[in-house]
Every structure is written in C-alpha cells, then in structure tokens.
C-alpha cells in the first residue's frame, strides 16, 4: 500500500506528470488521501474519466471527486484482461476501475505519471508483486498510524483535574456537609419554625452573632419569603440551611438529626392562636405536645443536649394575683395553654431521668409585637388568620384594608376600661432573651423564665396606639367574649433580669408599632409580592 498527501493546489490535470489523481466511490474524503496500488488482475480499463478534477478547499478538508462506474467482474474462470503497461499510454480521459477482493464494489480511479503494472495476469493463488511507485511532487504520510491515545488521555486527565478543582471550590462538594459535623468555636442551632414571625427574627439574631443555623419548617404558618431574606443577608457557605419538613413525621425528624450535627435546639414551631385552639383542640395537642415529644426523642437519640423551649404565659391561665412570677400556679384555660403545659411537663420529666444531662431553658413569654428595627423582617400572617392571630396583625390588616375593621372580643372584663389587659413584648427583646438563655444554659440544669416588660396595657390602649402609628381611621367593633380568654395577664421579669441579665429595651408601645407599620406599608402582601 502506498500513501500520499495531496499538495495544496486547486486544479490537477490527468496528464500532469507531477501528480497522481485519485477518485473514490465516496462523495468526499478528508485529506490526506490514501493511494492504493492496483494489481493487474483487478478489472478492465474503462474510458470516460474527465481530464481534470477540481479540489474545493485547501488543506485537510473534504474534496469532491467523481464516483466510479460499477462494472461486475468477469467470472472467476475467465482471465481478466490485461491493462496497458502504463496509464499514461492511454488517452487522457481513460479510467481505471478496480474491485475489492470480493470482486463487486468499485473502489476508485487512478490517473498519474508512469504507474507501471505487471504485463501478465496472475491467478489468485499467485503471490502479489509489490512495486514501488515513484510519485513525484507528493509528500508521503502514513495515515494508518495508531491514534494518539496518549494525547487524548492527557487531555481527559487535565479536564478531570480542572473539574475537581472547580467542584472543590463549591460548598456542597465535600463528602460531608459542614452542617453534618461539629466544629470547634461554632455552635450549630436547629431553629424549628424558623420561617415564622418569631423564629425568623431569632434566626436573624443568631446569624448576626455568628451561629450556624438550620431552619426546619413545614410553612403551614411560616413564610418562605422570610427564609429568602435571611439567605440573601447571609449567603456565606455553612451559615444557614433550610429544610422543609413536618415535625409530626418522626422518621423525617430522626433523619434530619442523623444528617446534621446540632449543638442546640430552639423549638418555636407551633400553632399559637388561643381562639383557634378552642375550635381545633386536637390539632393543637398534636402540633404542640406530640411534636415536642418527637423533637425531644430525636435529641435524646442523637445526643443533642441543649433545648431552648418557646412556651407561653397561657400556661398560667387566669391567676388570682398579678403580676405573674415563675412560681405562679399553672392552670391553663384553653387548649393552646394546656398543650404548651403538657409539653413543658414532658421536658421536665425527661430532665429528671438518669439518662438525661440536658440543658433546658423554658421561656414563657407574653404578647409579641414589633419587627426588626432595620426593616428586614416583619409579621406576615395569612389573611384568613388575622382575626384569630395577634392583635397587631389584625390592627395592621384593618389599617391596610385587608380586613373590614378591628373586632375586639369583650369589653366587660373587670379591668379599667373593660377590655383585656396584656403585657406586650417587642420581638427584638424576645429574641435577645432566647440568645442569652442559650448562652447561659448548663448541662443538667433547667431554667424557667417569664419574658415580658412587667407592664400591662389594655386592648383599647393598644388600638389607640395602633391608630396613631398607622395614621389610619380603624373601625372598631366590640363582640362578645371569646372562649379561652382571660381578663388580665402581665409579668414580673425580675428573675430573668437577675439570672440572665436581660431587660426589655423596646418598651414604648407606640414606637414598636410604628416600626412594625413601616414594614407593613412596604410589604402589604407580606413577603410574597412585596
């Protein structure tokens, strides 16, 4: 077999003595072309090849050449005709046709300069005689050389290394997530209900204080918009992750604990409306009491020994004396307060067992208002829940026209103006109390604290402050008492001030409502369409 590389020229003549012209049955071939020798017994000469062939593009690109005219070879018993001794002895338009060894497929044409062939035919049993062809003006290259596998492997290896380097820069590349391992100097806190009103503010504070946070929320009351705000504020890898899960699913909860290395749990997740609890008591017992048991079991199984539990002053019911201290008897009068007290009892019973060395802080807080002072987060209750929820949400809903007026349940209580008296605590102060409780928690110790301002305000006082903060004329409608409500509740915060060095800072009711109203005005549709 003889091989050759075509020179970089555009037109070749059949009788040009400097070049060999090859055509194949294929419509095009890449350069270089392979030139094959033609034994004498392979087929007759057939006239008709054009005198010139044109190459369409320079270099190693496809070229277009005429196909061979197929002619079946004579039967094997017949001797093939002898070709002339030299191609160039034939006319300029002569054509050479050959077949493959099966004798059927035409392979190509050859025109060239003095390509001598044997003058006598030979049988198939005879060995072929190979004779060198002298192809002047052509460079020869072995197109059948082995592919450059070494080079290809080197390129593939280089690309692989590059991909690994890029992936290693990704925070999710490592075999184990940073959330799944303990790190010295980093406290990883699980915040249940972290997409909710209080939970999202607590997460913001924890992240600001360099904690690592995992939020678990089923978004039944929380807002994914709040989570997105937090993610934008703290985009650094290993700071915040969100897990969508229901704490009522014990398998899911256990899986979360098995895949994450938590140092502490702040358990906020709960439905928390007194009026709703009287209408759906079983839901409250399941969501609050049962889910707290599930979380506690997972903590025990995975050796997570610090719990900050979000409880409520509703566990006290309607005490005989005011203000409320931590030793005030707990006699809840609604399913919400009862479910919270049951959860407290489960936690306290577990801490008394020999198997527990848990650090527990139970915070019983009062009516929460306000929003982040920098306007990053706020209260965004679902419209259908505004009447059941916090009075602040209902008041802002009326000011925005989302609900028709403000409905006050009861104006005949034994109070100064006949409306209920409550202790309103700003959410920023409440979150500060949680962080200080986490910082002061000790293994094997239980702390129970009231979180309030120590001052009670009536519902009428609150409504007037809300009108002033919003500048809106809010229509007020008085209804009959709501089941489960109590006349007067406010705290004595002396213990938390003494033991945790915590004191409420945002005690001006009007200021807290004004700050919350700023967020409400810029987020009339909550987080969704703001």
Coordinates of C-alpha atoms in Angstrom, one line a residue:
X1 CA 0.0 0.0 0.0
X2 CA 1.3 3.5 -0.9
X3 CA 0.0 6.6 0.8
X4 CA 0.3 10.2 -0.2
X5 CA -0.7 13.7 0.9
X6 CA -2.1 16.0 -1.7
X7 CA -0.2 19.2 -2.4
X8 CA -2.1 22.5 -1.7
X9 CA -3.3 23.2 -5.2
X10 CA -6.7 23.8 -6.7
X11 CA -6.7 22.0 -10.1
X12 CA -5.0 18.9 -11.3
X13 CA -4.7 17.5 -14.8
X14 CA -4.8 13.9 -15.6
X15 CA -1.7 14.1 -17.8
X16 CA 0.2 16.3 -15.5
X17 CA 3.4 14.2 -15.0
X18 CA 3.9 15.6 -11.5
X19 CA 0.8 14.4 -9.8
X20 CA -1.3 11.4 -9.2
X21 CA -5.0 12.0 -9.1
X22 CA -7.2 9.7 -7.1
X23 CA -11.0 9.4 -7.1
X24 CA -13.1 7.2 -4.8
X25 CA -16.7 5.9 -4.8
X26 CA -17.4 8.1 -1.8
X27 CA -18.7 11.7 -2.4
X28 CA -15.9 13.2 -0.3
X29 CA -12.8 12.3 1.6
X30 CA -10.7 14.3 4.1
X31 CA -7.2 15.0 3.3
X32 CA -4.7 13.3 3.2
X33 CA -6.0 10.7 0.7
X34 CA -4.8 7.2 0.8
X35 CA -3.4 5.9 -2.5
X36 CA -3.6 2.2 -3.1
X37 CA -1.6 0.1 -5.5
X38 CA -3.6 -1.7 -8.2
X39 CA -2.6 -5.3 -9.1
X40 CA -3.0 -6.1 -12.7
X41 CA -5.8 -8.7 -12.4
X42 CA -8.3 -6.3 -10.8
X43 CA -10.6 -5.2 -13.5
X44 CA -10.5 -3.8 -17.0
X45 CA -9.7 -0.3 -18.1
X46 CA -12.8 1.8 -18.9
X47 CA -12.7 5.0 -20.8
X48 CA -14.6 8.1 -19.7
X49 CA -12.8 9.8 -16.8
X50 CA -12.8 13.6 -17.1
X51 CA -9.5 15.1 -17.9
X52 CA -9.3 17.3 -14.8
X53 CA -10.5 17.1 -11.2
X54 CA -11.0 20.2 -9.0
X55 CA -10.3 20.3 -5.3
X56 CA -12.8 22.6 -3.5
X57 CA -10.8 23.6 -0.4
X58 CA -7.3 23.8 0.7
X59 CA -5.7 21.7 3.5
X60 CA -7.3 18.9 5.4
X61 CA -10.9 19.4 4.2
X62 CA -13.4 17.3 2.3
X63 CA -12.9 17.1 -1.5
X64 CA -15.5 16.1 -4.1
X65 CA -14.5 13.5 -6.8
X66 CA -16.5 11.5 -9.3
X67 CA -17.7 8.1 -8.4
X68 CA -16.5 5.0 -10.2
X69 CA -18.8 3.3 -12.7
X70 CA -19.6 0.0 -11.3
X71 CA -18.9 -3.0 -13.5
X72 CA -19.3 -6.6 -12.4
X73 CA -16.1 -8.5 -12.7
X74 CA -16.0 -11.4 -15.1
X75 CA -16.5 -14.9 -13.7
X76 CA -13.5 -16.3 -11.9
X77 CA -12.9 -18.8 -14.6
X78 CA -12.3 -16.1 -17.1
X79 CA -9.0 -14.5 -17.2
X80 CA -9.1 -10.7 -16.6
X81 CA -8.0 -8.5 -19.4
X82 CA -4.5 -7.1 -19.3
X83 CA -4.2 -3.4 -18.7
X84 CA -1.7 -1.3 -20.7
X85 CA 1.8 -1.2 -19.4
X86 CA 1.4 2.4 -18.5
X87 CA -1.5 4.6 -17.6
X88 CA -0.1 7.4 -19.4
X89 CA 0.0 5.4 -22.6
X90 CA -3.8 5.5 -22.6
X91 CA -5.9 8.5 -23.7
X92 CA -6.3 11.5 -21.3
X93 CA -9.9 10.6 -20.5
X94 CA -9.1 7.0 -19.7
X95 CA -10.4 5.5 -16.4
X96 CA -9.1 2.8 -14.2
X97 CA -11.7 0.7 -12.3
X98 CA -11.0 -1.8 -9.7
X99 CA -13.0 -4.0 -7.4
X100 CA -12.4 -5.1 -3.8
X101 CA -11.3 -8.7 -3.2
X102 CA -15.0 -9.8 -3.4
X103 CA -15.0 -8.6 -7.0
X104 CA -18.1 -6.5 -6.7
X105 CA -17.5 -2.9 -5.3
X106 CA -15.7 -0.4 -7.5
X107 CA -13.0 1.3 -5.4
X108 CA -11.6 4.1 -7.4
X109 CA -9.7 5.7 -10.3
X110 CA -6.1 6.4 -10.8
X111 CA -4.5 8.7 -13.2
X112 CA -0.9 9.6 -13.0
X113 CA 2.6 9.6 -14.2
X114 CA 4.1 6.3 -15.4
X115 CA 2.5 4.0 -13.0
X116 CA 3.8 0.7 -14.3
X117 CA 1.8 -2.5 -13.7
X118 CA 2.5 -6.2 -14.5
X119 CA 2.0 -7.0 -18.1
X120 CA 0.7 -10.5 -17.5
X121 CA -2.2 -11.6 -15.5
X122 CA -1.8 -13.9 -12.5
X123 CA -4.1 -16.2 -10.7
X124 CA -5.3 -15.7 -7.1
X125 CA -3.0 -18.4 -6.0
X126 CA 0.0 -16.4 -7.1
X127 CA 1.6 -14.0 -4.7
X128 CA 1.2 -10.4 -5.5
X129 CA 4.2 -8.4 -6.6
X130 CA 4.5 -5.1 -5.0
X131 CA 6.5 -2.5 -6.8
X132 CA 7.3 1.0 -5.5
X133 CA 5.5 3.8 -7.2
X134 CA 7.5 6.9 -7.8
X135 CA 5.1 9.8 -7.2
X136 CA 7.0 13.0 -7.9
X137 CA 5.7 16.2 -6.3
X138 CA 4.0 14.3 -3.4
X139 CA 4.8 14.0 0.3
X140 CA 4.0 10.7 1.9
X141 CA 2.4 10.1 5.2
X142 CA 1.2 7.0 7.0
X143 CA -2.5 7.7 7.5
X144 CA -2.8 4.3 9.2
X145 CA -0.6 5.2 12.1
X146 CA -2.1 4.5 15.5
X147 CA -4.3 7.2 17.0
X148 CA -2.6 9.4 19.5
X149 CA -4.2 7.8 22.6
X150 CA -1.6 9.2 24.9
X151 CA -2.5 12.7 24.0
X152 CA -6.2 12.0 24.3
X153 CA -5.7 10.5 27.8
X154 CA -3.6 13.5 28.8
X155 CA -6.3 15.9 27.7
X156 CA -9.0 13.9 29.5
X157 CA -6.9 13.8 32.7
X158 CA -6.3 17.6 32.5
X159 CA -10.0 18.2 32.1
X160 CA -10.8 15.9 35.0
X161 CA -8.4 17.7 37.3
X162 CA -9.8 21.1 36.3
X163 CA -13.4 19.9 37.1
X164 CA -12.3 18.6 40.5
X165 CA -10.6 21.9 41.3
X166 CA -13.8 23.8 40.3
X167 CA -16.0 21.5 42.3
X168 CA -13.8 21.7 45.4
X169 CA -14.5 25.4 45.5
X170 CA -18.2 24.6 45.8
X171 CA -19.5 24.5 49.4
X172 CA -21.5 21.3 48.6
X173 CA -18.6 19.3 47.1
X174 CA -17.1 17.8 50.2
X175 CA -18.2 14.4 51.1
X176 CA -19.8 15.6 54.4
X177 CA -21.6 18.9 54.7
X178 CA -20.3 21.5 57.2
X179 CA -23.8 21.1 58.8
X180 CA -23.1 17.5 59.5
X181 CA -20.0 17.9 61.6
X182 CA -19.2 19.7 64.8
X183 CA -16.6 22.4 64.6
X184 CA -14.7 24.0 67.4
X185 CA -15.9 27.5 68.1
X186 CA -19.1 27.1 66.0
X187 CA -22.5 26.5 67.6
X188 CA -25.0 24.9 65.3
X189 CA -28.6 25.7 66.3
X190 CA -31.7 24.0 64.9
X191 CA -34.5 26.5 64.8
X192 CA -37.8 24.8 64.4
X193 CA -40.4 27.1 62.9
X194 CA -37.6 29.4 61.7
X195 CA -39.7 30.7 58.8
X196 CA -42.3 32.1 61.2
X197 CA -42.6 35.5 62.7
X198 CA -40.6 34.9 65.9
X199 CA -38.5 32.1 64.5
X200 CA -37.2 34.2 61.6
X201 CA -36.2 37.1 63.9
X202 CA -34.4 34.6 66.2
X203 CA -32.6 33.2 63.2
X204 CA -31.6 36.7 62.1
X205 CA -30.1 37.4 65.5
X206 CA -28.3 34.0 65.7
X207 CA -26.7 34.5 62.3
X208 CA -25.7 38.0 63.2
X209 CA -24.0 36.6 66.3
X210 CA -22.0 34.0 64.1
X211 CA -24.1 31.0 64.9
X212 CA -24.7 28.3 62.3
X213 CA -28.4 27.8 61.8
X214 CA -30.6 25.1 60.3
X215 CA -34.3 26.0 59.9
X216 CA -36.9 23.3 59.8
X217 CA -40.4 24.4 58.9
X218 CA -43.4 23.0 57.0
X219 CA -44.5 26.5 56.0
X220 CA -48.0 26.0 57.3
X221 CA -47.7 29.2 59.2
X222 CA -44.2 30.4 58.2
X223 CA -43.1 32.3 55.1
X224 CA -40.5 31.1 52.6
X225 CA -40.0 34.8 51.8
X226 CA -38.5 35.3 55.3
X227 CA -36.1 32.5 54.6
X228 CA -35.0 34.1 51.3
X229 CA -34.4 37.4 53.1
X230 CA -32.1 35.6 55.6
X231 CA -30.3 33.7 52.8
X232 CA -29.6 37.0 51.0
X233 CA -28.3 38.6 54.1
X234 CA -26.1 35.7 55.0
X235 CA -25.1 33.9 51.7
X236 CA -21.8 32.6 53.0
X237 CA -21.5 28.8 52.8
X238 CA -22.1 26.9 56.1
X239 CA -24.1 29.7 57.7
X240 CA -27.8 28.8 57.0
X241 CA -29.8 25.9 55.6
X242 CA -33.5 25.4 55.3
X243 CA -35.2 22.0 55.5
X244 CA -38.8 21.6 54.6
X245 CA -40.2 19.0 57.0
X246 CA -43.1 18.4 59.3
X247 CA -42.2 17.7 62.9
X248 CA -45.1 15.3 63.1
X249 CA -43.2 12.9 60.9
X250 CA -40.9 11.1 63.3
X251 CA -38.9 9.4 60.6
X252 CA -38.2 12.7 58.9
X253 CA -37.2 14.3 62.1
X254 CA -34.9 11.4 63.0
X255 CA -33.3 11.7 59.5
X256 CA -32.7 15.4 60.0
X257 CA -30.9 14.8 63.3
X258 CA -28.9 11.9 61.9
X259 CA -27.6 14.0 59.0
X260 CA -26.8 17.2 60.9
X261 CA -24.6 17.8 63.9
X262 CA -26.7 20.1 66.1
X263 CA -25.4 21.6 69.3
X264 CA -28.7 23.1 70.4
X265 CA -32.4 23.3 69.5
X266 CA -34.6 26.4 69.7
X267 CA -38.1 25.0 69.4
X268 CA -40.5 27.6 68.2
X269 CA -42.7 25.6 65.8
X270 CA -46.3 25.6 66.9
X271 CA -49.7 26.8 66.1
X272 CA -50.3 29.6 68.6
X273 CA -53.7 31.2 68.4
X274 CA -55.9 31.0 71.5
X275 CA -59.2 31.4 69.7
X276 CA -58.3 28.8 67.0
X277 CA -57.3 26.3 69.7
X278 CA -60.8 26.3 71.1
X279 CA -62.1 25.4 67.7
X280 CA -59.5 22.8 66.8
X281 CA -58.2 21.4 70.1
X282 CA -56.9 18.1 68.7
X283 CA -54.8 19.9 66.2
X284 CA -53.2 21.9 68.9
X285 CA -52.4 18.9 71.1
X286 CA -50.9 17.1 68.2
X287 CA -48.9 20.1 66.8
X288 CA -47.6 21.3 70.1
X289 CA -47.5 18.4 72.6
X290 CA -46.9 15.5 70.3
X291 CA -44.4 17.3 68.0
X292 CA -42.4 18.4 71.1
X293 CA -42.2 14.8 72.2
X294 CA -40.9 13.8 68.8
X295 CA -38.2 16.5 68.8
X296 CA -37.2 15.5 72.4
X297 CA -36.8 11.9 71.4
X298 CA -34.7 12.8 68.4
X299 CA -32.5 15.0 70.6
X300 CA -32.0 12.1 73.1
X301 CA -31.3 9.6 70.4
X302 CA -28.6 11.8 68.8
X303 CA -27.1 13.3 71.9
X304 CA -28.2 16.9 71.4
X305 CA -28.3 18.2 74.9
X306 CA -29.4 21.8 74.8
X307 CA -33.0 22.9 74.4
X308 CA -34.5 26.4 74.4
X309 CA -38.2 25.9 74.5
X310 CA -40.7 28.5 73.4
X311 CA -43.6 28.4 75.9
X312 CA -46.3 30.9 76.8
X313 CA -47.9 32.8 79.6
X314 CA -51.1 31.0 78.6
X315 CA -50.0 28.1 80.8
X316 CA -50.8 30.2 83.8
X317 CA -54.4 30.6 82.9
X318 CA -56.1 33.4 84.9
X319 CA -54.1 33.8 88.1
X320 CA -55.6 35.2 91.2
X321 CA -52.8 37.8 91.7
X322 CA -50.7 40.0 89.4
X323 CA -48.0 40.2 88.2
X324 CA -47.2 36.7 87.3
X325 CA -44.0 35.1 88.6
X326 CA -42.5 31.8 87.6
X327 CA -43.9 30.1 90.6
X328 CA -47.4 31.2 89.9
X329 CA -49.6 28.0 89.6
X330 CA -50.2 26.9 86.1
X331 CA -53.9 26.4 85.4
X332 CA -54.4 26.9 81.6
X333 CA -58.0 27.6 80.5
X334 CA -57.6 26.9 76.7
X335 CA -56.2 24.1 74.5
X336 CA -53.3 26.3 73.5
X337 CA -52.1 26.8 77.1
X338 CA -52.9 23.2 78.0
X339 CA -50.9 21.8 75.1
X340 CA -47.9 24.0 76.0
X341 CA -48.0 23.0 79.6
X342 CA -48.1 19.3 78.6
X343 CA -45.0 19.8 76.5
X344 CA -43.3 21.5 79.4
X345 CA -44.2 18.6 81.7
X346 CA -42.7 16.1 79.2
X347 CA -39.5 18.1 79.0
X348 CA -39.2 18.5 82.8
X349 CA -39.9 14.8 83.4
X350 CA -37.2 13.8 80.9
X351 CA -34.6 16.1 82.6
X352 CA -35.3 14.3 85.9
X353 CA -34.4 10.9 84.4
X354 CA -31.0 9.4 84.9
X355 CA -30.5 9.2 81.1
X356 CA -30.6 13.0 80.7
X357 CA -27.9 15.5 81.1
X358 CA -29.8 18.1 79.1
X359 CA -29.5 21.8 79.5
X360 CA -33.1 23.2 79.3
X361 CA -34.4 26.8 79.2
X362 CA -38.2 27.3 79.1
X363 CA -39.2 30.8 78.2
X364 CA -42.9 31.8 78.9
X365 CA -43.5 34.9 77.0
X366 CA -46.3 37.3 76.7
X367 CA -47.9 39.1 73.7
X368 CA -45.3 39.7 71.0
X369 CA -45.3 42.8 68.8
X370 CA -42.9 44.8 66.6
X371 CA -40.4 43.9 63.9
X372 CA -36.8 44.0 63.0
X373 CA -35.6 47.6 63.7
X374 CA -33.8 47.7 60.3
X375 CA -36.9 46.7 58.4
X376 CA -35.6 43.4 57.1
X377 CA -38.3 41.2 58.6
X378 CA -41.8 41.6 59.9
X379 CA -45.1 39.9 60.8
X380 CA -46.9 38.5 57.8
X381 CA -49.9 36.4 59.0
X382 CA -52.0 34.8 56.4
X383 CA -55.1 36.9 55.7
X384 CA -57.5 34.2 56.8
X385 CA -55.8 34.1 60.2
X386 CA -55.6 37.7 61.0
X387 CA -58.7 37.7 63.1
X388 CA -57.5 34.7 65.1
X389 CA -54.0 35.9 65.4
X390 CA -52.1 38.6 67.3
X391 CA -54.0 41.9 67.8
X392 CA -51.1 43.7 66.0
X393 CA -51.7 41.6 62.8
X394 CA -55.4 42.3 63.0
X395 CA -54.9 46.1 63.6
X396 CA -52.5 46.4 60.6
X397 CA -54.8 44.3 58.5
X398 CA -57.6 46.8 59.2
X399 CA -55.3 49.8 58.5
X400 CA -54.4 48.3 55.2
X401 CA -58.0 47.4 54.3
X402 CA -57.2 43.7 54.2
X403 CA -60.0 43.1 56.7
X404 CA -63.0 45.2 57.5
X405 CA -62.4 46.9 60.8
X406 CA -61.0 45.5 64.0
X407 CA -63.1 43.1 66.1
X408 CA -62.5 43.2 69.9
X409 CA -63.8 40.3 71.8
X410 CA -65.2 41.5 75.1
X411 CA -65.4 45.0 76.7
X412 CA -67.0 44.0 80.0
X413 CA -64.0 42.5 81.8
X414 CA -63.1 43.6 85.3
X415 CA -60.4 46.0 84.1
X416 CA -60.1 49.8 83.9
X417 CA -61.8 50.1 80.5
X418 CA -63.5 46.7 80.3
X419 CA -61.0 45.3 77.7
X420 CA -58.4 42.6 78.4
X421 CA -55.0 43.7 79.7
X422 CA -51.8 42.2 78.2
X423 CA -48.1 42.6 78.5
X424 CA -46.7 43.5 75.1
X425 CA -43.1 42.4 74.4
X426 CA -41.2 43.6 71.4
X427 CA -39.9 40.7 69.2
X428 CA -36.4 42.1 69.3
X429 CA -36.3 41.9 73.1
X430 CA -37.8 38.4 73.0
X431 CA -35.1 37.2 70.6
X432 CA -32.4 38.7 72.8
X433 CA -33.8 36.7 75.8
X434 CA -33.5 33.5 73.8
X435 CA -29.9 34.1 72.8
X436 CA -29.0 34.9 76.4
X437 CA -30.8 31.8 77.6
X438 CA -28.8 29.7 75.1
X439 CA -25.6 31.4 76.3
X440 CA -26.4 30.7 80.0
X441 CA -27.7 27.1 79.6
X442 CA -25.8 24.5 81.6
X443 CA -25.9 20.7 81.3
X444 CA -28.2 19.1 83.8
X445 CA -29.8 22.4 84.6
X446 CA -33.3 23.7 83.9
X447 CA -34.2 27.4 83.8
X448 CA -37.8 28.7 83.6
X449 CA -38.3 32.4 82.9
X450 CA -41.1 34.9 82.2
X451 CA -40.3 37.2 79.3
X452 CA -42.2 40.5 79.5
X453 CA -42.0 44.1 80.2
X454 CA -43.7 44.0 83.6
X455 CA -46.4 46.4 82.5
X456 CA -49.9 45.6 81.3
X457 CA -51.9 47.6 78.6
X458 CA -55.5 47.2 77.8
X459 CA -56.7 46.3 74.3
X460 CA -58.2 49.8 73.9
X461 CA -54.9 51.4 74.7
X462 CA -53.3 49.2 72.1
X463 CA -55.9 50.2 69.4
X464 CA -55.3 53.9 70.1
X465 CA -51.5 53.4 69.7
X466 CA -52.1 51.5 66.5
X467 CA -54.3 54.2 65.1
X468 CA -51.6 56.8 65.9
X469 CA -48.8 54.7 64.4
X470 CA -50.6 54.0 61.1
X471 CA -52.5 57.2 60.7
X472 CA -55.5 55.2 59.7
X473 CA -59.0 55.5 60.9
X474 CA -59.7 52.0 62.1
X475 CA -63.3 50.9 62.6
X476 CA -63.6 49.0 65.9
X477 CA -66.4 46.5 66.6
X478 CA -66.9 45.0 70.0
X479 CA -68.1 41.4 70.2
X480 CA -68.8 39.0 73.0
X481 CA -66.1 37.4 75.0
X482 CA -64.1 34.7 73.2
X483 CA -63.8 31.3 74.9
X484 CA -60.4 30.8 76.5
X485 CA -59.6 34.5 77.0
X486 CA -58.6 35.8 80.5
X487 CA -59.0 39.4 81.8
X488 CA -55.5 40.4 82.8
X489 CA -52.0 39.0 82.4
X490 CA -48.7 40.7 82.8
X491 CA -45.3 39.5 84.0
X492 CA -42.8 40.1 86.7
X493 CA -39.5 39.9 84.8
X494 CA -37.3 40.1 87.9
X495 CA -35.9 36.5 87.7
X496 CA -34.7 36.8 84.1
X497 CA -33.2 40.2 84.8
X498 CA -31.3 38.8 87.7
X499 CA -30.2 35.5 86.3
X500 CA -29.7 36.2 82.6
X501 CA -29.0 39.9 82.8
X502 CA -31.9 40.5 80.4
X503 CA -34.1 43.6 80.4
X504 CA -36.6 44.7 77.8
X505 CA -35.3 47.7 75.8
X506 CA -38.3 48.4 73.4
X507 CA -40.9 49.2 76.0
X508 CA -42.6 52.1 74.2
X509 CA -45.7 50.6 72.7
X510 CA -46.2 53.4 70.1
X511 CA -42.6 53.1 68.9
X512 CA -42.8 49.3 68.5
X513 CA -46.0 49.7 66.5
X514 CA -44.5 52.4 64.3
X515 CA -41.5 50.3 63.5
X516 CA -43.8 47.4 62.6
X517 CA -46.0 49.6 60.5
X518 CA -43.1 50.7 58.3
X519 CA -42.5 47.1 57.3
X520 CA -46.3 46.5 56.8
X521 CA -46.5 49.5 54.4
X522 CA -43.7 48.3 52.2
X523 CA -45.0 44.7 52.4
X524 CA -48.8 45.0 52.0
X525 CA -48.9 41.5 50.7
X526 CA -46.4 40.0 53.1
X527 CA -43.3 38.5 51.7
X528 CA -44.9 37.2 48.6
X529 CA -45.5 40.2 46.4
X530 CA -43.5 42.9 48.2

